[in-house]
Tab-separated table of C-alpha atoms in Angstrom:
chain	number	residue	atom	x	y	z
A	1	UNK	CA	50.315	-52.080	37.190
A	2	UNK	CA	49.889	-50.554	33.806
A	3	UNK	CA	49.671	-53.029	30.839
A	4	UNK	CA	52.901	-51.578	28.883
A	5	UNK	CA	56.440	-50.414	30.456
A	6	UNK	CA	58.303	-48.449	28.038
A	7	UNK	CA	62.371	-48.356	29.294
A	8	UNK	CA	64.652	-45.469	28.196
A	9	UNK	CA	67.839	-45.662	29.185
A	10	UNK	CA	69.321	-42.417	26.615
A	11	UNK	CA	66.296	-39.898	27.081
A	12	UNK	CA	66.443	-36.236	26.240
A	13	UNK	CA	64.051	-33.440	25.387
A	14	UNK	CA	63.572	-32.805	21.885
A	15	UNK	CA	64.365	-29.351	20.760
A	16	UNK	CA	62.541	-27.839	17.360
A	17	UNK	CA	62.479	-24.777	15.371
A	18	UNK	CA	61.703	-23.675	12.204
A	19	UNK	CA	64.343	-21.119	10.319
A	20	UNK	CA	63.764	-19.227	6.926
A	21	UNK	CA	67.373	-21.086	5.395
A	22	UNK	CA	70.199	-22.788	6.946
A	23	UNK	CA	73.606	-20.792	6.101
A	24	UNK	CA	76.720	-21.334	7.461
A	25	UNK	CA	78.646	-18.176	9.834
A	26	UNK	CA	75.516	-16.085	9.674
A	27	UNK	CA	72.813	-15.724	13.011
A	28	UNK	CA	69.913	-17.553	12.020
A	29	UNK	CA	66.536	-16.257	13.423
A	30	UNK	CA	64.324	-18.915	14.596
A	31	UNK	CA	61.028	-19.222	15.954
A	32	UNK	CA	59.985	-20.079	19.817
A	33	UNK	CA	61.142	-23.720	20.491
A	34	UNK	CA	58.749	-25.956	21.053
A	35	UNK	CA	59.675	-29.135	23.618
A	36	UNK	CA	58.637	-31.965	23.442
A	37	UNK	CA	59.799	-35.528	25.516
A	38	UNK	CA	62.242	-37.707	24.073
A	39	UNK	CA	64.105	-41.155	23.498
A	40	UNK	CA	62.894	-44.386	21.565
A	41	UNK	CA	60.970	-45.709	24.858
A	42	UNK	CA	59.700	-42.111	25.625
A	43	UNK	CA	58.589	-41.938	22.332
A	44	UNK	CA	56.490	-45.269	22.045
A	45	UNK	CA	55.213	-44.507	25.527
A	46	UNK	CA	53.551	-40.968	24.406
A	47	UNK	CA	51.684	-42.581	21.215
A	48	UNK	CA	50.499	-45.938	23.298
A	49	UNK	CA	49.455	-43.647	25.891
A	50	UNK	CA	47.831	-41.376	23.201
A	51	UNK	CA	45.896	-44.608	21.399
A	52	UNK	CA	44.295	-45.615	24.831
A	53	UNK	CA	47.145	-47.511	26.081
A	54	UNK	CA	47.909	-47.559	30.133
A	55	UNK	CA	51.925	-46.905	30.378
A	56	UNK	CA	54.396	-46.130	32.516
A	57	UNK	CA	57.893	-45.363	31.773
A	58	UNK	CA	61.335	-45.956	33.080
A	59	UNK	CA	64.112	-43.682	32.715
A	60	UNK	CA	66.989	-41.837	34.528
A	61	UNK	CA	67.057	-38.061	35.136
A	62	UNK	CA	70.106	-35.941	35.494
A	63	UNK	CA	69.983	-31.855	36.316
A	64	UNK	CA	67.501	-29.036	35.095
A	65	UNK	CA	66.972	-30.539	31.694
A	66	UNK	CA	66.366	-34.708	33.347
A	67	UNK	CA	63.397	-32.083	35.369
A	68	UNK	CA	61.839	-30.672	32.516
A	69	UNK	CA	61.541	-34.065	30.904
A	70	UNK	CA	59.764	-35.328	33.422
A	71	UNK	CA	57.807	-32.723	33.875
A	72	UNK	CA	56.963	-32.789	29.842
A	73	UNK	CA	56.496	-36.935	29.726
A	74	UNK	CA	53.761	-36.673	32.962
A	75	UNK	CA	51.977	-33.738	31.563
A	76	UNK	CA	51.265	-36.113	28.533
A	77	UNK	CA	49.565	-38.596	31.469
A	78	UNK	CA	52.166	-41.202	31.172
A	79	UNK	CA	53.493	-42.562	34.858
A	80	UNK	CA	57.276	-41.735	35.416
A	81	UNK	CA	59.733	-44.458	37.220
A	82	UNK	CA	62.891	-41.793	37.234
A	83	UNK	CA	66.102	-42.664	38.323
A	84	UNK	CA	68.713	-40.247	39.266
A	85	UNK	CA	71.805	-39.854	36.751
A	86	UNK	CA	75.080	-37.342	38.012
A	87	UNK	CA	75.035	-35.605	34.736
A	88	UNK	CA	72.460	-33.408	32.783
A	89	UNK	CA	69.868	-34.967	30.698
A	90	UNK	CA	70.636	-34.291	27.217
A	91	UNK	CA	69.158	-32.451	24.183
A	92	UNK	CA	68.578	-32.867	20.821
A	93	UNK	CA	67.567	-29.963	18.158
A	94	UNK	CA	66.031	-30.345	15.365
A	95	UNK	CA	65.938	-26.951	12.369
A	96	UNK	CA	62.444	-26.878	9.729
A	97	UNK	CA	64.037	-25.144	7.140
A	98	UNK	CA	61.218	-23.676	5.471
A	99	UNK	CA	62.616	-22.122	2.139
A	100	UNK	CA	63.173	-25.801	1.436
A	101	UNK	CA	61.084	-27.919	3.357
A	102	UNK	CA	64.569	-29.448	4.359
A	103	UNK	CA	64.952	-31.012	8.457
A	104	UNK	CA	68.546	-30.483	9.923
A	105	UNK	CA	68.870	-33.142	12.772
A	106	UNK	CA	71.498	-32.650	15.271
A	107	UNK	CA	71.153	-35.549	18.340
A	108	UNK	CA	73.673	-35.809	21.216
A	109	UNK	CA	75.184	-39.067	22.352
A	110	UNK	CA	74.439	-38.454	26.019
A	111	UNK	CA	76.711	-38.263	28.549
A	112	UNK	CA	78.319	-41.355	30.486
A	113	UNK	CA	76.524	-43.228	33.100
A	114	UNK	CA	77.638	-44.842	36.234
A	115	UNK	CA	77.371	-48.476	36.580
A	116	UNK	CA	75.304	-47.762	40.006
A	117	UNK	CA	73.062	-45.453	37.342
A	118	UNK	CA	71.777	-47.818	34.747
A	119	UNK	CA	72.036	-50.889	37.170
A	120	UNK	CA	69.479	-48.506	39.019
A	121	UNK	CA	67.010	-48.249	36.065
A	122	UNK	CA	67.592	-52.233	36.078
A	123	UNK	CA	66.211	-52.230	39.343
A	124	UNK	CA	63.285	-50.223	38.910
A	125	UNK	CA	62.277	-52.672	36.066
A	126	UNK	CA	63.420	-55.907	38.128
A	127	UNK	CA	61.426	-54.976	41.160
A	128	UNK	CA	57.974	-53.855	39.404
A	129	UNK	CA	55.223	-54.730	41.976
A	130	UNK	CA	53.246	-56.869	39.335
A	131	UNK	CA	53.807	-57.850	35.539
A	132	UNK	CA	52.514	-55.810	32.914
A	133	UNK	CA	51.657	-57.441	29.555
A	134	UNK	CA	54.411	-55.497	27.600
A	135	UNK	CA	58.036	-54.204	28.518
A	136	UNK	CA	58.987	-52.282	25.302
A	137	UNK	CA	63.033	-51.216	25.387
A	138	UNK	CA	63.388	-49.101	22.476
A	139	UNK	CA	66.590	-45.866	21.665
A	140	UNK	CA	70.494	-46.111	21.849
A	141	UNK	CA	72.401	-46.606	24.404
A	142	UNK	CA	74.315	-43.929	25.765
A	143	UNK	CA	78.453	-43.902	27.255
A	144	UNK	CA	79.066	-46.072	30.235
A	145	UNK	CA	75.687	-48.926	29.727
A	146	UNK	CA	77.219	-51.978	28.407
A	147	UNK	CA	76.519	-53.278	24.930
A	148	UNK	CA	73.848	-56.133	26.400
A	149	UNK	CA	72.040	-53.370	28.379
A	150	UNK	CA	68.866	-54.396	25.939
A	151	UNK	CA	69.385	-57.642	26.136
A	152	UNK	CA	69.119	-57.540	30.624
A	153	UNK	CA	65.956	-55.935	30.106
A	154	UNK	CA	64.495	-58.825	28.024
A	155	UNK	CA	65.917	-60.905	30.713
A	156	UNK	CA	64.103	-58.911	33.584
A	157	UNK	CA	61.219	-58.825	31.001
A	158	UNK	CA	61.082	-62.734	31.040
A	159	UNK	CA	61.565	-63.126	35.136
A	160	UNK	CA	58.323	-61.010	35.052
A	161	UNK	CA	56.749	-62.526	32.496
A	162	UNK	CA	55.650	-59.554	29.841
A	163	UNK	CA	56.115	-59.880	26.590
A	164	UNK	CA	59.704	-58.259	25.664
A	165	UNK	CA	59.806	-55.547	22.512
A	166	UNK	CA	63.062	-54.308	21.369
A	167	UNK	CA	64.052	-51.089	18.998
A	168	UNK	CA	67.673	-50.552	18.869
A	169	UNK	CA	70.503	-51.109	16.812
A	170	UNK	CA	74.386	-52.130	16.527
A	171	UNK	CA	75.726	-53.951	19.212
A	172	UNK	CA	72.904	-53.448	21.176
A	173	UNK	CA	70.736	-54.962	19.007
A	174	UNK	CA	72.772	-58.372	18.793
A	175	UNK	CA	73.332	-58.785	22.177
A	176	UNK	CA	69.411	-58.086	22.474
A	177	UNK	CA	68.279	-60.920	20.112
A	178	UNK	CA	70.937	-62.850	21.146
A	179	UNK	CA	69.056	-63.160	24.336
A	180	UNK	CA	65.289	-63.446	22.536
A	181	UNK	CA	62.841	-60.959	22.474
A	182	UNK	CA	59.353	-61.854	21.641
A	183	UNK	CA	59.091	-58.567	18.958
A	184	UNK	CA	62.082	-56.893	17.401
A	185	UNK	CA	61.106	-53.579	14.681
A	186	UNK	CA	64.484	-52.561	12.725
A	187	UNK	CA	64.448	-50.852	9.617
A	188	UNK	CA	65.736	-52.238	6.508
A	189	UNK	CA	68.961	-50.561	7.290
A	190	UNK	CA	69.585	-52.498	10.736
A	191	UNK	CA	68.431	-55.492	9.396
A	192	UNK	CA	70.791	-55.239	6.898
A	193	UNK	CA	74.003	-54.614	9.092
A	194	UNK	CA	72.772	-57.389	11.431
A	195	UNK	CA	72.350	-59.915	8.685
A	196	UNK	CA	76.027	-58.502	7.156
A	197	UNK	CA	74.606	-57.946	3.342
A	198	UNK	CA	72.128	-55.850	1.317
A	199	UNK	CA	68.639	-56.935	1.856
A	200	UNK	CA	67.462	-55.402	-1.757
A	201	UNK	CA	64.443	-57.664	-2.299
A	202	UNK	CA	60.885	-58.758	-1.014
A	203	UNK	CA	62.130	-62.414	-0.868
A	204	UNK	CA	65.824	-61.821	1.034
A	205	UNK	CA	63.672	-59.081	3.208
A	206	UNK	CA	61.299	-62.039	4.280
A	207	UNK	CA	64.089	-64.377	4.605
A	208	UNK	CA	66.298	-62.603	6.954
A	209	UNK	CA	63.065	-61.708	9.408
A	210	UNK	CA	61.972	-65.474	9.055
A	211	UNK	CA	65.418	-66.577	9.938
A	212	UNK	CA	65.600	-64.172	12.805
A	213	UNK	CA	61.938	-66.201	14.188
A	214	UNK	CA	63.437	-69.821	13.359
A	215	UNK	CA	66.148	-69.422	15.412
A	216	UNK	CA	64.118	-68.200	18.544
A	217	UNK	CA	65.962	-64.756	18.631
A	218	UNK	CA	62.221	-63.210	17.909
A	219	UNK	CA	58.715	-64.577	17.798
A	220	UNK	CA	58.062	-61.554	15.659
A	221	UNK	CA	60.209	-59.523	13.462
A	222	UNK	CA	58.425	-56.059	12.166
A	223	UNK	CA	60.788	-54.149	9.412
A	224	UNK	CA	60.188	-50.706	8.554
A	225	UNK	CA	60.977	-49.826	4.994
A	226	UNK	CA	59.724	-46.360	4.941
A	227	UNK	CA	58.553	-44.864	1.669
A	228	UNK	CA	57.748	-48.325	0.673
A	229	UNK	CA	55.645	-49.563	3.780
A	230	UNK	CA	56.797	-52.328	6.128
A	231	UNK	CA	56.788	-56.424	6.724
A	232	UNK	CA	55.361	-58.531	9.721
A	233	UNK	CA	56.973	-61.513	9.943
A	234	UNK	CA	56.312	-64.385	12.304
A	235	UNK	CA	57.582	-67.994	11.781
A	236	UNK	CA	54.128	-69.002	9.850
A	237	UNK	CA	52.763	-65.716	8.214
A	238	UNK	CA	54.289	-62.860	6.497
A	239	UNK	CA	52.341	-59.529	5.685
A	240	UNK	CA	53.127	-56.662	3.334
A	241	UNK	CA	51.542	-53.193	4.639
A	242	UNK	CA	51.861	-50.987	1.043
A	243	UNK	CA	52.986	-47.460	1.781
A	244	UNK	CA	50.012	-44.801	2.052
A	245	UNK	CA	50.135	-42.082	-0.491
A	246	UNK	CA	50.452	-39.009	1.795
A	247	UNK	CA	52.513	-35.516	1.508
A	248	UNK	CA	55.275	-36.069	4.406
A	249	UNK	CA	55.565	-32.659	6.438
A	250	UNK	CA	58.479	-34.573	9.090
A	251	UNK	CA	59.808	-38.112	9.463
A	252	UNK	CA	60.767	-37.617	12.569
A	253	UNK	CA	59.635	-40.225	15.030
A	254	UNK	CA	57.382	-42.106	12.804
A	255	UNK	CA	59.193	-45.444	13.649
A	256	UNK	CA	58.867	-44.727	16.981
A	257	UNK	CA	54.773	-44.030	16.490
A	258	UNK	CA	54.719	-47.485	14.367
A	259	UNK	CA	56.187	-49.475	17.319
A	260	UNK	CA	53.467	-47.349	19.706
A	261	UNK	CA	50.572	-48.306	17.734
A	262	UNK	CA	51.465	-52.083	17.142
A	263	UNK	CA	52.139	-52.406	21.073
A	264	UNK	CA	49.360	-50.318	22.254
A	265	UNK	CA	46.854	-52.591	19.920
A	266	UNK	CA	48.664	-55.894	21.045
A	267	UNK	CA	48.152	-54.928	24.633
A	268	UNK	CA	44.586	-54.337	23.379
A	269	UNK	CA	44.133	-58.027	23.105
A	270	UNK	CA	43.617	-57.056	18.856
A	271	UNK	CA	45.072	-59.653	16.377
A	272	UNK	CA	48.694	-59.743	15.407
A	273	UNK	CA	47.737	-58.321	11.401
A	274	UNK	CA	45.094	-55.650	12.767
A	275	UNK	CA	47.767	-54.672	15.674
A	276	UNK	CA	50.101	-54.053	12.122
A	277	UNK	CA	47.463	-52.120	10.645
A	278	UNK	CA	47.034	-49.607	13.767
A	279	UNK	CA	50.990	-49.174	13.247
A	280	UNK	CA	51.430	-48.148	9.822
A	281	UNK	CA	48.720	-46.195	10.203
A	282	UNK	CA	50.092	-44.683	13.135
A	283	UNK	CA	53.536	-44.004	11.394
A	284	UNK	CA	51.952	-42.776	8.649
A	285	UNK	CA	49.812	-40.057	10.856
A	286	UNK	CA	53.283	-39.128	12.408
A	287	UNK	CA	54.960	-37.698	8.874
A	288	UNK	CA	51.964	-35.441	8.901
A	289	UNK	CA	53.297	-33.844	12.308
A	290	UNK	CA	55.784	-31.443	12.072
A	291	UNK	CA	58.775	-31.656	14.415
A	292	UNK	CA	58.887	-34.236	16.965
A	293	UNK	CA	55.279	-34.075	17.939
A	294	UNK	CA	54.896	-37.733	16.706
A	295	UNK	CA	51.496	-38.955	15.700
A	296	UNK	CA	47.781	-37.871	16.522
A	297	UNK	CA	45.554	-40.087	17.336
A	298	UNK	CA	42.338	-38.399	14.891
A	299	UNK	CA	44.952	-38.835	12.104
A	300	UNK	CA	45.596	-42.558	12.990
A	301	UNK	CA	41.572	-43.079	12.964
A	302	UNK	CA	41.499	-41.182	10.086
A	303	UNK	CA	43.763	-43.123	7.924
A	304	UNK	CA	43.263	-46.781	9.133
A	305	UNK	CA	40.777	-47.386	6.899
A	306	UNK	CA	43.257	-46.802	4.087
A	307	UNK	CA	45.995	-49.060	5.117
A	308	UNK	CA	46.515	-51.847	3.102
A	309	UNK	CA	47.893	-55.362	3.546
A	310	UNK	CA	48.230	-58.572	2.650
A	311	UNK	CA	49.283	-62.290	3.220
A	312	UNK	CA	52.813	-62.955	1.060
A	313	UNK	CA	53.948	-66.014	0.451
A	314	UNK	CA	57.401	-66.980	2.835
A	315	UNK	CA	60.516	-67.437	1.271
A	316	UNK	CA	61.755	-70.766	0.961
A	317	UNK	CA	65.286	-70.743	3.496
């Protein structure tokens, strides 16, 4: 049994091109496509399998396209546990403008699933032959999965006991914490709906995510804040990582290569702050990756050394 099990329950494969400008009515000549496997738990799979991590993940196919993703996520050497889905897989595109430097992101919703369907990826994750260490559930949820689909694989996640590590939002993500994970990552903008109010400071920043670990709904909150680094908050420590000074060629999947550092490190037996290290180094190596090629791991060895962060003092709740 591998050490991590990534879950996807909304995959796709991830279309991008670059085009001279983006202009409405007019044909737009772009270059070859380039493919690449996608969805949060797809995502953090490829860079954990990428920084030496052993993964397998779970996901449902559906028609040509649920084919080629598999065949993309296993010629990356990550395991596959497929289900079968009634309807195609779906796409997303993504448009490099380069007169600009501009992305255009256009994602699907995916199409409905049958309660047979994601009960069926359920299954696949309920009837694992052995535990790993980590079960990471990260991406939306598509038409047809309830609202708590997150928070029955934390459940699952528990029976087995791994370690359960969420990325999701909305709905989703309250049902999921609502339940208890033992790591959560939102970005300051999830946070901030969760919580119901602006989270425009270092202190109310560190007091939502220490609220979040008092309760029990986390044992470990990590907030992205992009251009101005991230937090790690548990329910004694709190680290700042400061932002690295980098150009930014795409930003597209860098949260997902944060959460596939910190996991792949964790599962690496490293500490909880050097495990945050790996990840904003990792999500900073990702911006230098254009399209959805996510991070690399000579640029995450490459920039480690830079990362910077320290110990803050908790705010007072």
């Amino acid at each position: 049994m591998p050490d991590i099990v990534t879950l996807t329950i909304n995959p796709a494969v991830d279309i991008f091109v670059n085009v001279g400008r983006v202009e409405p009515t007019r044909k737009m000549r772009c270059s070859p496509p380039k493919r690449d496997p996608g969805g949060g738990g797809i995502n953090v799979a490829r860079v954990a399998q990428r920084l030496g991590g052993d993964v397998t993940a779970i996901y449902p196919i559906g028609g040509q396209i649920g084919k080629l993703l598999q065949r993309l996520v296993e010629l990356e050497g990550i395991a596959s546990l497929v289900t079968p889905s009634h309807v195609e897989t779906r796409e997303n595109f993504t448009a490099f403008e380069e007169t600009t430097g501009e992305q255009y992101r256009f994602v699907l919703p995916g199409s409905r699933l049958h309660r047979a369907e994601w009960e069926a990826v359920l299954d696949r994750l309920a009837t694992l032959a052995s535990k790993p260490k980590f079960v990471v559930a990260s991406g939306s949820v598509p038409p047809g999965a309830p609202d708590d689909f997150f928070a029955r694989v934390a459940m699952h996640a528990k029976a087995l006991g791994a370690k359960t590590v969420i990325d999701t939002s909305g709905p989703a993500l309250n049902e999921a914490l609502t339940e208890g994970v033992t790591l959560v990552k939102p970005n300051l903008v999830e946070l901030s709906e969760y919580v119901g109010t602006p989270l425009d400071s270092n202190e109310k920043q560190v007091a939502a995510c220490r609220k979040l670990t008092l309760s029990g709904r986390a044992e470990i909150v990590a907030l992205t804040l992009g251009e101005n680094g991230a937090l790690l908050v548990t329910a004694d420590h709190a680290w700042r990582a400061a932002p690295l000074q980098i150009e930014a060629v795409s930003t597209v999947g860098a949260g997902d290569s944060f959460l596939g550092g910190m996991v792949a490190a964790l599962a690496d037996s490293k500490p909880l702050d050097e495990a945050f290290r790996v990840a904003v180094a990792a999500a900073s190596a990702a911006v230098l990756t254009p399209g959805t090629g996510l991070c690399q791991p000579h640029d995450v060895k490459r920039l480690l050394p830079e990362v910077k962060i320290r110990e803050i003092e908790a705010a007072t709740l």
